[in-house]
PDB file of C-alpha atoms in Angstrom:
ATOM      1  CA  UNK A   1      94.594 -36.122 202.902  1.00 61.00           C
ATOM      2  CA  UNK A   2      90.851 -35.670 202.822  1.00 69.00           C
ATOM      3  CA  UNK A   3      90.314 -39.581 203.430  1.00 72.00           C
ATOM      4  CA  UNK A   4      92.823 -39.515 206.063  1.00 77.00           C
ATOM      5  CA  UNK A   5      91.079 -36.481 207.965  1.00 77.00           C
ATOM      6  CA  UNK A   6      87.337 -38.139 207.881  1.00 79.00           C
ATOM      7  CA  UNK A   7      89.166 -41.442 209.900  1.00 82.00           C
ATOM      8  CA  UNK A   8      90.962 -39.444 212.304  1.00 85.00           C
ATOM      9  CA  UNK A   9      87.776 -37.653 213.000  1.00 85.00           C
ATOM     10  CA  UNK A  10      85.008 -40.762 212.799  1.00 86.00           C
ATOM     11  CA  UNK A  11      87.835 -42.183 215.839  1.00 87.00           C
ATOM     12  CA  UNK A  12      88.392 -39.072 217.100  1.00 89.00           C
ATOM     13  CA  UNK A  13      87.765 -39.841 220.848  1.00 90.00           C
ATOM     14  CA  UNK A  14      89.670 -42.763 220.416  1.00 90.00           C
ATOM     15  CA  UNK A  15      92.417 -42.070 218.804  1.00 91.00           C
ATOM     16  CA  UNK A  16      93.082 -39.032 221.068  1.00 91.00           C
ATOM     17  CA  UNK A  17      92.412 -40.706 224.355  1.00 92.00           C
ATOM     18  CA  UNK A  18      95.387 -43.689 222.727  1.00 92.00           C
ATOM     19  CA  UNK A  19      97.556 -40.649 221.923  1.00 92.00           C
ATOM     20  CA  UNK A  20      97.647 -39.712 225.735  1.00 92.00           C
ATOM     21  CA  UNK A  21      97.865 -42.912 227.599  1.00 92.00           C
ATOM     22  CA  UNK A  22     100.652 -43.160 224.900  1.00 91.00           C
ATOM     23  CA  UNK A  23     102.429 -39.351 226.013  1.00 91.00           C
ATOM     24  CA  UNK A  24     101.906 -39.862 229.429  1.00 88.00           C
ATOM     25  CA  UNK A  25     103.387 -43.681 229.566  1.00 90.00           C
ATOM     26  CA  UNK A  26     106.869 -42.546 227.881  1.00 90.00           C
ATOM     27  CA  UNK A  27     109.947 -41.845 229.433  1.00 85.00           C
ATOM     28  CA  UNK A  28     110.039 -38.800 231.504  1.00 81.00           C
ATOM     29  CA  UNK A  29     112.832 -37.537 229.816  1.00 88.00           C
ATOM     30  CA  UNK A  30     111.796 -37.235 225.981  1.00 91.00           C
ATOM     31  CA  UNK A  31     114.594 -35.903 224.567  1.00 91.00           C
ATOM     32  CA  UNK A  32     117.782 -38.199 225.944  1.00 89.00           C
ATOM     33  CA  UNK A  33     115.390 -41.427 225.302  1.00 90.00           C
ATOM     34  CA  UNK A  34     114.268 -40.131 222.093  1.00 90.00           C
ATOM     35  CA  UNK A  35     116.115 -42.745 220.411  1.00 90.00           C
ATOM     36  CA  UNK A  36     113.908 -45.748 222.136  1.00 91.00           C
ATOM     37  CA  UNK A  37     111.040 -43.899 221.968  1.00 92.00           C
ATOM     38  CA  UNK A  38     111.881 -43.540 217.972  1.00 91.00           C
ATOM     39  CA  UNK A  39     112.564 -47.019 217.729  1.00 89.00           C
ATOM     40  CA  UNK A  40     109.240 -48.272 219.269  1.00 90.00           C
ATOM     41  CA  UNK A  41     106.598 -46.096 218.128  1.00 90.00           C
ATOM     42  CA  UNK A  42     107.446 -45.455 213.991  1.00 87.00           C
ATOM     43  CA  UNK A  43     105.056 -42.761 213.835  1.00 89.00           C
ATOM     44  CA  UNK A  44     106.540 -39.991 215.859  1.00 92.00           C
ATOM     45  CA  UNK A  45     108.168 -37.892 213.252  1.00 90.00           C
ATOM     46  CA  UNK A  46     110.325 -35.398 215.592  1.00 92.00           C
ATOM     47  CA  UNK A  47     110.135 -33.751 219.554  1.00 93.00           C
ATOM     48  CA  UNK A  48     111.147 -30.719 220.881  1.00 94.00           C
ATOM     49  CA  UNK A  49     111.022 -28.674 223.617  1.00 94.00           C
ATOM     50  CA  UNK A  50     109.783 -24.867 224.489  1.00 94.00           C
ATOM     51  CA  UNK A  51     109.987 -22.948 227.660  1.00 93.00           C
ATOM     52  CA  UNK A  52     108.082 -20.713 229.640  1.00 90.00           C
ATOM     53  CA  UNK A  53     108.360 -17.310 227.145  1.00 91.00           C
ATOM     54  CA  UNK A  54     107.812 -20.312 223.928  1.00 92.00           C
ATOM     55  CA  UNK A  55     111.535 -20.403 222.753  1.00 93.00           C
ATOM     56  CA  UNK A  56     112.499 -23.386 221.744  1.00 93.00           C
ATOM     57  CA  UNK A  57     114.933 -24.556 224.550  1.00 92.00           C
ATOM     58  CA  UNK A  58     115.924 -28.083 223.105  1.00 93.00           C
ATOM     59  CA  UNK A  59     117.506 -29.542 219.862  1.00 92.00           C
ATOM     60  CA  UNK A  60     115.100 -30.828 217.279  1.00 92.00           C
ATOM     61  CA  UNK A  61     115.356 -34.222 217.671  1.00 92.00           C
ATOM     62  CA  UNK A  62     114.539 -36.780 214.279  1.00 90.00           C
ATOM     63  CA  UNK A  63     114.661 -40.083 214.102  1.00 86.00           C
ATOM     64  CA  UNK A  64     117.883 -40.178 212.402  1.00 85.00           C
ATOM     65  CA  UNK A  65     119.551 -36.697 213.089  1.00 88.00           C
ATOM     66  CA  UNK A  66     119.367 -34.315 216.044  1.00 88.00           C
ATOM     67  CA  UNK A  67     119.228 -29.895 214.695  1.00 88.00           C
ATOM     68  CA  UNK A  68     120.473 -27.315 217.183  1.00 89.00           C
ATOM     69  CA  UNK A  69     120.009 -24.651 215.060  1.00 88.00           C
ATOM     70  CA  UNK A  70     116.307 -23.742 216.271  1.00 87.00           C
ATOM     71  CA  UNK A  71     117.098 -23.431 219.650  1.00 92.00           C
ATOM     72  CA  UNK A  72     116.347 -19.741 221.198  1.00 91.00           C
ATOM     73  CA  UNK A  73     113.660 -19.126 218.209  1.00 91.00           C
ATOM     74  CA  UNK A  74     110.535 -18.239 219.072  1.00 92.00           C
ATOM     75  CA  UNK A  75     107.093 -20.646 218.940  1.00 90.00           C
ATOM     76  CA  UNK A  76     104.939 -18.405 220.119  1.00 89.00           C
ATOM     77  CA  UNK A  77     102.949 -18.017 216.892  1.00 88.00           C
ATOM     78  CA  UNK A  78     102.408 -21.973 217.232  1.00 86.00           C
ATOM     79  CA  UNK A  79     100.952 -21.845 220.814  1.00 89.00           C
ATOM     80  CA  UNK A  80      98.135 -19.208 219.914  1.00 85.00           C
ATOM     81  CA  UNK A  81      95.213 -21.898 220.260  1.00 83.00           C
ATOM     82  CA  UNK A  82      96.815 -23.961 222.973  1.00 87.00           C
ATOM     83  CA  UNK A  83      94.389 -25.623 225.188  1.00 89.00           C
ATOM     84  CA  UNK A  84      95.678 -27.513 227.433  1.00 90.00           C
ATOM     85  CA  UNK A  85      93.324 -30.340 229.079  1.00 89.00           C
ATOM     86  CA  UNK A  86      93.295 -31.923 232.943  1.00 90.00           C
ATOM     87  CA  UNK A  87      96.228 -34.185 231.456  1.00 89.00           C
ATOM     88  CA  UNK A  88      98.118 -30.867 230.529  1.00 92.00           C
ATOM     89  CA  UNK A  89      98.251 -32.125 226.641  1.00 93.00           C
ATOM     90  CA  UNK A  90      97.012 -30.528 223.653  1.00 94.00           C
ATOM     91  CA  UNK A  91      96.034 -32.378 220.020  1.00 93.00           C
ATOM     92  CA  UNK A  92      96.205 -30.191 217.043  1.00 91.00           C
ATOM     93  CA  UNK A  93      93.805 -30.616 214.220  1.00 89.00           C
ATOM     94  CA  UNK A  94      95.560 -32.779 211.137  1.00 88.00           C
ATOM     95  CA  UNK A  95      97.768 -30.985 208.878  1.00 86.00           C
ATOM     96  CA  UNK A  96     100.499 -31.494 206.117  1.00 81.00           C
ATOM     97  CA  UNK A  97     104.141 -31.423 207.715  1.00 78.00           C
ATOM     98  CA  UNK A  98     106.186 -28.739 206.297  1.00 75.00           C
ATOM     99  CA  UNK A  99     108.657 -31.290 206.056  1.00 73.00           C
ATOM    100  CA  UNK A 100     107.512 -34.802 205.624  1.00 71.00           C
ATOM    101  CA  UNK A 101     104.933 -33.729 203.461  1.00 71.00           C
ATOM    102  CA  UNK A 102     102.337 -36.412 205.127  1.00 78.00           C
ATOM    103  CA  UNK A 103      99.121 -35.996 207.121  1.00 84.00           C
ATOM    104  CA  UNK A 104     100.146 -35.115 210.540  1.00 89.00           C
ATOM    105  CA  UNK A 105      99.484 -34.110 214.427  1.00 91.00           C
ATOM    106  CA  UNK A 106     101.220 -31.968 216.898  1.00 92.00           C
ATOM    107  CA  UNK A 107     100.857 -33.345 220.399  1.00 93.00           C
ATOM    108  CA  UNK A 108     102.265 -30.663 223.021  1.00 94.00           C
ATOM    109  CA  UNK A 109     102.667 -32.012 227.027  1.00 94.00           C
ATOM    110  CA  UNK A 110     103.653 -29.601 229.115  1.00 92.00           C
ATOM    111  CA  UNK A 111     105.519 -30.781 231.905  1.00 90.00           C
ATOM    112  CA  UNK A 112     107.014 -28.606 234.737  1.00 87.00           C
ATOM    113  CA  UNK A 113     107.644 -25.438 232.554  1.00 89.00           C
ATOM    114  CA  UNK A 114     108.767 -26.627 229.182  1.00 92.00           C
ATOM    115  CA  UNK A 115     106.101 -27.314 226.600  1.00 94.00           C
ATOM    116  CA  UNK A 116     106.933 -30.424 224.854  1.00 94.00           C
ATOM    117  CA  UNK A 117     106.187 -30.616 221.213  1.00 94.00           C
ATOM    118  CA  UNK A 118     105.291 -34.576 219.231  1.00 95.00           C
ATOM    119  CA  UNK A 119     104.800 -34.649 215.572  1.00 93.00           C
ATOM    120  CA  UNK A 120     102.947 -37.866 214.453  1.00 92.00           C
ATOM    121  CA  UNK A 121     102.522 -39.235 211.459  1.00 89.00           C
ATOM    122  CA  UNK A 122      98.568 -39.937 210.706  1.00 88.00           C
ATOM    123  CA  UNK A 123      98.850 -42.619 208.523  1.00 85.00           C
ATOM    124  CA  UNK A 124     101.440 -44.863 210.245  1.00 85.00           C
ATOM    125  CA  UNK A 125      99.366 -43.958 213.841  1.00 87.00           C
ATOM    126  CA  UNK A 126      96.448 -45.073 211.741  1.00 86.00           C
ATOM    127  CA  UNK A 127      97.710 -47.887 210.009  1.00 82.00           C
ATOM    128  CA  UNK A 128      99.056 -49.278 213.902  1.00 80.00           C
ATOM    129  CA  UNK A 129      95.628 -48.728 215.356  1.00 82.00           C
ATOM    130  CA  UNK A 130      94.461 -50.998 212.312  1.00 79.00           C
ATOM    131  CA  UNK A 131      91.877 -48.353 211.170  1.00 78.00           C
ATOM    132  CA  UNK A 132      93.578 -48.540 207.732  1.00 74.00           C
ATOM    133  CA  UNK A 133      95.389 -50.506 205.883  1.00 64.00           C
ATOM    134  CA  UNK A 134      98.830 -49.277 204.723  1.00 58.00           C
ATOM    135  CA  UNK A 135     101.971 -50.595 203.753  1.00 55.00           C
ATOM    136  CA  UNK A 136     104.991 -48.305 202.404  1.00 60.00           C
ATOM    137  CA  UNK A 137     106.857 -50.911 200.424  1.00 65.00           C
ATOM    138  CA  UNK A 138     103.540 -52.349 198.896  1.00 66.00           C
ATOM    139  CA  UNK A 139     102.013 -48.971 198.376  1.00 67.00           C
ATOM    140  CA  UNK A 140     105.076 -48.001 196.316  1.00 74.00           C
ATOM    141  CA  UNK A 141     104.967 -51.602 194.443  1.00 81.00           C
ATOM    142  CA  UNK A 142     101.350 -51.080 193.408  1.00 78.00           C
ATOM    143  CA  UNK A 143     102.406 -47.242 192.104  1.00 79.00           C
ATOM    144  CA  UNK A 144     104.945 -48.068 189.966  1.00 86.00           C
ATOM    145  CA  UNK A 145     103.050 -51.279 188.260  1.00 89.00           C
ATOM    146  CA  UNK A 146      99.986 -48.975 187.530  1.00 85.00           C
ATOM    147  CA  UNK A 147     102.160 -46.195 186.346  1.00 88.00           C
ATOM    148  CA  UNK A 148     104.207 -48.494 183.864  1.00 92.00           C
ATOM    149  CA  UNK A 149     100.541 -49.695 183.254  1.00 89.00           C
ATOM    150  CA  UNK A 150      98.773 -46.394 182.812  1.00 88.00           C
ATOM    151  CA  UNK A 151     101.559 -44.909 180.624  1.00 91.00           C
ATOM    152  CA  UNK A 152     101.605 -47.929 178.354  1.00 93.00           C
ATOM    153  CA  UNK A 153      97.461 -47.618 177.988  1.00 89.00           C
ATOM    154  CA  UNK A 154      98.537 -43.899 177.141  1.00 90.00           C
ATOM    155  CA  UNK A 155     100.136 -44.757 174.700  1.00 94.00           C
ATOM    156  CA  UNK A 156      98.262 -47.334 173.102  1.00 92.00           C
ATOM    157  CA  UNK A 157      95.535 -44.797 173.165  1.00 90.00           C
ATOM    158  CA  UNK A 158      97.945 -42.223 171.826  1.00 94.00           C
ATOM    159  CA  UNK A 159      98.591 -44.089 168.603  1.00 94.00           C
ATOM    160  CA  UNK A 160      94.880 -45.147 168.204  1.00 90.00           C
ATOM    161  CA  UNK A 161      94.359 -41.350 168.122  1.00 92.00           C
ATOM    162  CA  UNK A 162      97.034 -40.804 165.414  1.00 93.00           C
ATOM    163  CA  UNK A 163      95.914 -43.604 163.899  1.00 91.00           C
ATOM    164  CA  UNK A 164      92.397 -42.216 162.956  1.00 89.00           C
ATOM    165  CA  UNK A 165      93.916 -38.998 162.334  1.00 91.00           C
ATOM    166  CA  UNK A 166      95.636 -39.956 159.604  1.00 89.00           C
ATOM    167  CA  UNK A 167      92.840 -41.673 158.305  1.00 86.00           C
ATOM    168  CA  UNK A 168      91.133 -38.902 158.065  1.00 86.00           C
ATOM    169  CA  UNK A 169      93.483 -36.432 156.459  1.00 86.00           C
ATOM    170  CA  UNK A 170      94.251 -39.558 154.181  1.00 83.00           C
ATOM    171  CA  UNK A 171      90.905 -39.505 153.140  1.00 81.00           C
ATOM    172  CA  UNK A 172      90.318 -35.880 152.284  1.00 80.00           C
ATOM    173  CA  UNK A 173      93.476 -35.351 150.647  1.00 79.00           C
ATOM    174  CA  UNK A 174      92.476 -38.466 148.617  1.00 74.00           C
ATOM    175  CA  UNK A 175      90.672 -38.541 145.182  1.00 57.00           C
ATOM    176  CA  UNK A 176      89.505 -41.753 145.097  1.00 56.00           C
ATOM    177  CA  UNK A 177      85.756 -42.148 146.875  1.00 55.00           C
ATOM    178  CA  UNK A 178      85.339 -45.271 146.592  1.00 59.00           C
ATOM    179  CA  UNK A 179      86.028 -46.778 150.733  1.00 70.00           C
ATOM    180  CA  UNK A 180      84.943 -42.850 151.891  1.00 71.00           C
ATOM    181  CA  UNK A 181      82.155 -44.228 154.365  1.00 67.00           C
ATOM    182  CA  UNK A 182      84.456 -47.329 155.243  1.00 72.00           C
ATOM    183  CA  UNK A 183      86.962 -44.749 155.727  1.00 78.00           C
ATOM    184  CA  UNK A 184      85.387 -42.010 157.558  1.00 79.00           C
ATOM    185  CA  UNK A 185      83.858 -44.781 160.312  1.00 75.00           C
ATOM    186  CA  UNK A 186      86.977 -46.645 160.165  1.00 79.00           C
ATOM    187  CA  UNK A 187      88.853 -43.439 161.677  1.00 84.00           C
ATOM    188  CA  UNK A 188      85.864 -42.336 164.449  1.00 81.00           C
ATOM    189  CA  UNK A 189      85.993 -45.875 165.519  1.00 78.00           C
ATOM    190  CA  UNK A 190      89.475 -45.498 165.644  1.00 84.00           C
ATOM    191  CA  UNK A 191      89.617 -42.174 168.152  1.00 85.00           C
ATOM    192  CA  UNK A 192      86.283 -43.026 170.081  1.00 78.00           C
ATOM    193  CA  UNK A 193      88.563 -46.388 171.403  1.00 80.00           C
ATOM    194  CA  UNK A 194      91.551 -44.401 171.686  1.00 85.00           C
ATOM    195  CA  UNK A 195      89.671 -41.422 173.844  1.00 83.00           C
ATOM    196  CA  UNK A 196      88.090 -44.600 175.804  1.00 78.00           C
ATOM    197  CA  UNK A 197      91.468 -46.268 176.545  1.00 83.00           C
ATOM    198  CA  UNK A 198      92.919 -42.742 177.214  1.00 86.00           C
ATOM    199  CA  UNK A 199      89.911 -42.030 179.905  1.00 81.00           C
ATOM    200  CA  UNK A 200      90.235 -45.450 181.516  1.00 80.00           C
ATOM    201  CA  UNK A 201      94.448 -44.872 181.679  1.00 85.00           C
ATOM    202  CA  UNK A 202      93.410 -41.384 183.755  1.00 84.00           C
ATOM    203  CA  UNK A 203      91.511 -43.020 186.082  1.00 77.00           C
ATOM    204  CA  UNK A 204      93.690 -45.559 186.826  1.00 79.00           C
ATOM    205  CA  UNK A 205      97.060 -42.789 187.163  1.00 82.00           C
ATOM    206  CA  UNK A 206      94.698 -40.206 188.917  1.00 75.00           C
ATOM    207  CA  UNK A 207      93.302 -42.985 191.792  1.00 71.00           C
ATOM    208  CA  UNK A 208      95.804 -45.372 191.878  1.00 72.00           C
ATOM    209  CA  UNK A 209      99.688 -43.237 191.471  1.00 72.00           C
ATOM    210  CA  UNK A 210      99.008 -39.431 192.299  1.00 67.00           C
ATOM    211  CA  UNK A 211      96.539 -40.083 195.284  1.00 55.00           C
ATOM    212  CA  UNK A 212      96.559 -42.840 197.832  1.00 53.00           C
ATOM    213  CA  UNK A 213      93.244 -44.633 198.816  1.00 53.00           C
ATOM    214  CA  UNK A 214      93.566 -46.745 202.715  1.00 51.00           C
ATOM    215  CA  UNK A 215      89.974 -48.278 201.959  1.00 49.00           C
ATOM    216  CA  UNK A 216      88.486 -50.289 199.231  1.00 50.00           C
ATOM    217  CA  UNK A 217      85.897 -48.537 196.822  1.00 52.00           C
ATOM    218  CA  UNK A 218      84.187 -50.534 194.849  1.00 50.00           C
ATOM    219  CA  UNK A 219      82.362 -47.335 193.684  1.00 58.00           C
ATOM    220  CA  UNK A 220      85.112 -45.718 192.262  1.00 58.00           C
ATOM    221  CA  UNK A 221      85.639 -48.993 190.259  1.00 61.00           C
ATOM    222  CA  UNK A 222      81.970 -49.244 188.960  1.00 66.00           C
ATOM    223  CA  UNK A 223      82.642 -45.630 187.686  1.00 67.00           C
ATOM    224  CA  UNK A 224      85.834 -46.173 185.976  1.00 66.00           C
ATOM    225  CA  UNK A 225      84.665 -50.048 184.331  1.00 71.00           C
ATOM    226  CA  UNK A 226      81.026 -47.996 183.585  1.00 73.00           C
ATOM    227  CA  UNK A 227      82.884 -44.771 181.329  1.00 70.00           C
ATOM    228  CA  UNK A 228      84.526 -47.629 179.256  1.00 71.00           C
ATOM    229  CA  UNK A 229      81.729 -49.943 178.440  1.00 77.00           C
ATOM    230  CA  UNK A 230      79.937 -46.514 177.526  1.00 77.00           C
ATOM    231  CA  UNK A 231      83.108 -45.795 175.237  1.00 71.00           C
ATOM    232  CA  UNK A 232      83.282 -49.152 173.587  1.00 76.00           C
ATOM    233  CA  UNK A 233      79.045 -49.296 173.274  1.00 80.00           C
ATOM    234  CA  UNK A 234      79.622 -45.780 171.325  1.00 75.00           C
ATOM    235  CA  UNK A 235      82.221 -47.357 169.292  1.00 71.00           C
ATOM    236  CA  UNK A 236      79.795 -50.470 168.734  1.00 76.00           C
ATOM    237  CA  UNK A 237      77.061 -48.218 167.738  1.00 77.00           C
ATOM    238  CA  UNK A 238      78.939 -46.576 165.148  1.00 74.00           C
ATOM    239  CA  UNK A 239      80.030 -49.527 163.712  1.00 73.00           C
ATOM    240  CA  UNK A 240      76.037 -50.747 163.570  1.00 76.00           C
ATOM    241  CA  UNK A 241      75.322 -47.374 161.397  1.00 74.00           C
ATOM    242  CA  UNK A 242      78.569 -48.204 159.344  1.00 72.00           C
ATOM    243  CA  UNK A 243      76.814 -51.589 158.220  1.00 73.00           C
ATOM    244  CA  UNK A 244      73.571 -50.059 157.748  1.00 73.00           C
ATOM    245  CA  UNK A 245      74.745 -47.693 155.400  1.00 70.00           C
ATOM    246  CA  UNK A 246      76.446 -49.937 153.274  1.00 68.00           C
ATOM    247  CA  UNK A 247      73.037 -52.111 153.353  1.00 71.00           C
ATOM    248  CA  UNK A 248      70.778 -48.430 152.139  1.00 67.00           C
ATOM    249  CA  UNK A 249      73.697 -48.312 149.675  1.00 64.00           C
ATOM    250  CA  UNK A 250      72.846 -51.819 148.258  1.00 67.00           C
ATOM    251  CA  UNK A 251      75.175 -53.861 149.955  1.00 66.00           C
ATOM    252  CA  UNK A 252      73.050 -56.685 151.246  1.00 69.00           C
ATOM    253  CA  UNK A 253      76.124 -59.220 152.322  1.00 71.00           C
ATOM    254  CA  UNK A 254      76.748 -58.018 155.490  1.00 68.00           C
ATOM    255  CA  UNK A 255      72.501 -57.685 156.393  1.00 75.00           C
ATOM    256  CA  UNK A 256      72.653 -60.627 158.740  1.00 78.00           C
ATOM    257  CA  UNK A 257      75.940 -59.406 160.707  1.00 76.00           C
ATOM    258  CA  UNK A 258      74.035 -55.860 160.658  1.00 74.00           C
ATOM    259  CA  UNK A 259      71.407 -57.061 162.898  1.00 80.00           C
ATOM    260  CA  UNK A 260      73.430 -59.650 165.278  1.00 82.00           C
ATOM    261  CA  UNK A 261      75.727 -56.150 165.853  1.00 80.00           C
ATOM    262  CA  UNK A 262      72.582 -54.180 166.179  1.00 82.00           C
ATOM    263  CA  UNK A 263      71.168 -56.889 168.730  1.00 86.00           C
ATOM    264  CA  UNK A 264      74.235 -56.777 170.497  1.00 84.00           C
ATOM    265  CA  UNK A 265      74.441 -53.116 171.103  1.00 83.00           C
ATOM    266  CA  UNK A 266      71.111 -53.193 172.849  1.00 86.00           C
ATOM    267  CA  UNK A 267      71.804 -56.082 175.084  1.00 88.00           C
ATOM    268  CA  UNK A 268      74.856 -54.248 175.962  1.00 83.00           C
ATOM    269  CA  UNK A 269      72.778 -50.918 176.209  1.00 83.00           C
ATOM    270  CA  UNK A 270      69.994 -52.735 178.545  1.00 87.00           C
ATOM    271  CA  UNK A 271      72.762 -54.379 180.103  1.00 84.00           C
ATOM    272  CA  UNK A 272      74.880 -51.136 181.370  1.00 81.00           C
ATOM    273  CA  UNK A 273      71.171 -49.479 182.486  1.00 84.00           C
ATOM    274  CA  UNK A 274      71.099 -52.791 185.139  1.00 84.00           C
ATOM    275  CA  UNK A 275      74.779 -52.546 185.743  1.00 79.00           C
ATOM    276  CA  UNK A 276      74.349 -48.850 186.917  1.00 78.00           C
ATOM    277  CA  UNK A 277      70.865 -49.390 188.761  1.00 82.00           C
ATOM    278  CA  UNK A 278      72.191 -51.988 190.626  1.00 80.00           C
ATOM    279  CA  UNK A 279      75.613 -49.911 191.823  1.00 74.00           C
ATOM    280  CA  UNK A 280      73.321 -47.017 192.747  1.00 74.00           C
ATOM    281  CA  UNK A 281      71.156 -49.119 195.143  1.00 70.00           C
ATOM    282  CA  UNK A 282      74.133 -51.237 196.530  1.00 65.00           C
ATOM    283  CA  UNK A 283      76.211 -48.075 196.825  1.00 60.00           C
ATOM    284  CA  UNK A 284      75.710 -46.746 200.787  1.00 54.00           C
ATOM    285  CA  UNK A 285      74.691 -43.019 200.272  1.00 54.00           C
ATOM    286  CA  UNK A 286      77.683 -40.408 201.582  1.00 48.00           C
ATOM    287  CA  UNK A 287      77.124 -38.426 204.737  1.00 46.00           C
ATOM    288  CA  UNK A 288      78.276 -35.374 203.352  1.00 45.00           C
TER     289      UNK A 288
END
């Protein structure tokens, strides 16, 4: 909604001054060509009409039904801030339609004495004026794919989780001490990935299923890829003090693998420090 709201009003002036060329060049009478106008312009959701006193003195007309049963109410409370201009139309700020749910407009044209009341739909009006990009059947593609996709990381990260849980209880309901280190690192490694995988399956179900992006940002996915290489370099370290242990507790073999992994953590450390420097200075600083 929010993104949706900060293009209407960066094109204000021109989206408004498309919306009335657009009122003023339909047919005269809205509600008996509703149909065609319907048919051509996809994002008018519904049009009415009100009179003089602000009772509703036509059907509600839809797209694909027609409701007589708000005729004779009173609109009154909806013309409070009406201001008409020269052109006698008003624009309302954005809101959410109480029945489409979506990011929407009220257009009103009064013409002789009956107000006439246009419900647009943001996006679509958006998406047609190519200041977004938008398409339904795509949109609802993409969802479903990165739900099935997010869910299944869940999951994975779920049993990872469990996974080092049991290790753990395992281990202290255990008598033997023999593997306790191996153990004990075995399961953090275990529930550092899972957490990691669990994070980067949020991010994915928070910005790509439950709320809709019309742009590209490449900083949102610099911040998701960045909070998993910090997971995995946390899960990288710990296995580096895992080795060195066993080395202090005389287990030379593994001295050599010890420091490659040790020399590999910092690479990957120095590496992430770059990664993020550069983001910060190619990333355009917000207005707000």
């Amino acid at each position: 909604m929010r993104e949706i709201i900060n293009v209407y009003r960066k094109q204000k002036i021109s989206v408004d001054s498309y919306i009335k060329t657009l009122i003023k060049s339909l047919p005269s009478d809205y509600i008996k060509e509703s149909a065609k106008i319907f048919s051509r312009y996809n994002y008018i959701q519904l049009i009415y009409g009100v009179d003089a006193k602000f009772k509703q003195s036509t059907p509600t007309v839809y797209k694909k039904e027609s409701d007589t049963s708000q005729i004779g109410n009173n609109k009154s409370h909806y013309f409070v801030k009406l201001n008409l201009d020269e052109d006698n139309i008003y624009i309302s700020n954005p809101y959410i339609h109480y029945k489409t749910g979506k990011a929407s407009i009220s257009v009103v044209h009064l013409v002789d004495s009956t107000y006439y009341v246009f419900d647009i739909d943001l996006i679509h009006l958006l998406e047609g004026l190519k200041l977004i990009e938008y398409n339904s059947f795509h949109d609802k593609v993409k969802r479903v794919v990165y739900l099935f996709g997010s869910t299944s990381l869940a999951l994975v990260s779920i049993a990872l989780i469990g996974y080092g849980v049991f290790v753990f209880f395992m281990l202290m309901f255990s008598l033997s001490m023999s593997n306790f280190l191996n153990d004990i690192f075995r399961s953090i490694i275990s529930i550092t990935l899972g957490l990691a995988i669990y994070d980067l399956a949020k991010q994915i179900f928070e910005h790509e299923v439950m709320y809709q992006s019309f742009h590209k940002s490449e900083d949102k996915q610099y911040k998701v890829l960045g909070k998993f290489l910090i997971s995995i370099i946390i899960a990288l370290s710990i296995e580096s003090l895992m080795v060195v242990f066993k080395i202090a507790l005389g287990d030379l073999s593994n001295m050599l693998s010890a420091f490659y992994l040790l020399i590999g953590t910092t690479i990957m450390f120095v590496g992430l420090g770059y990664f993020y420097k550069t983001i910060q200075e190619a990333t355009p600083k917000d207005d707000n």
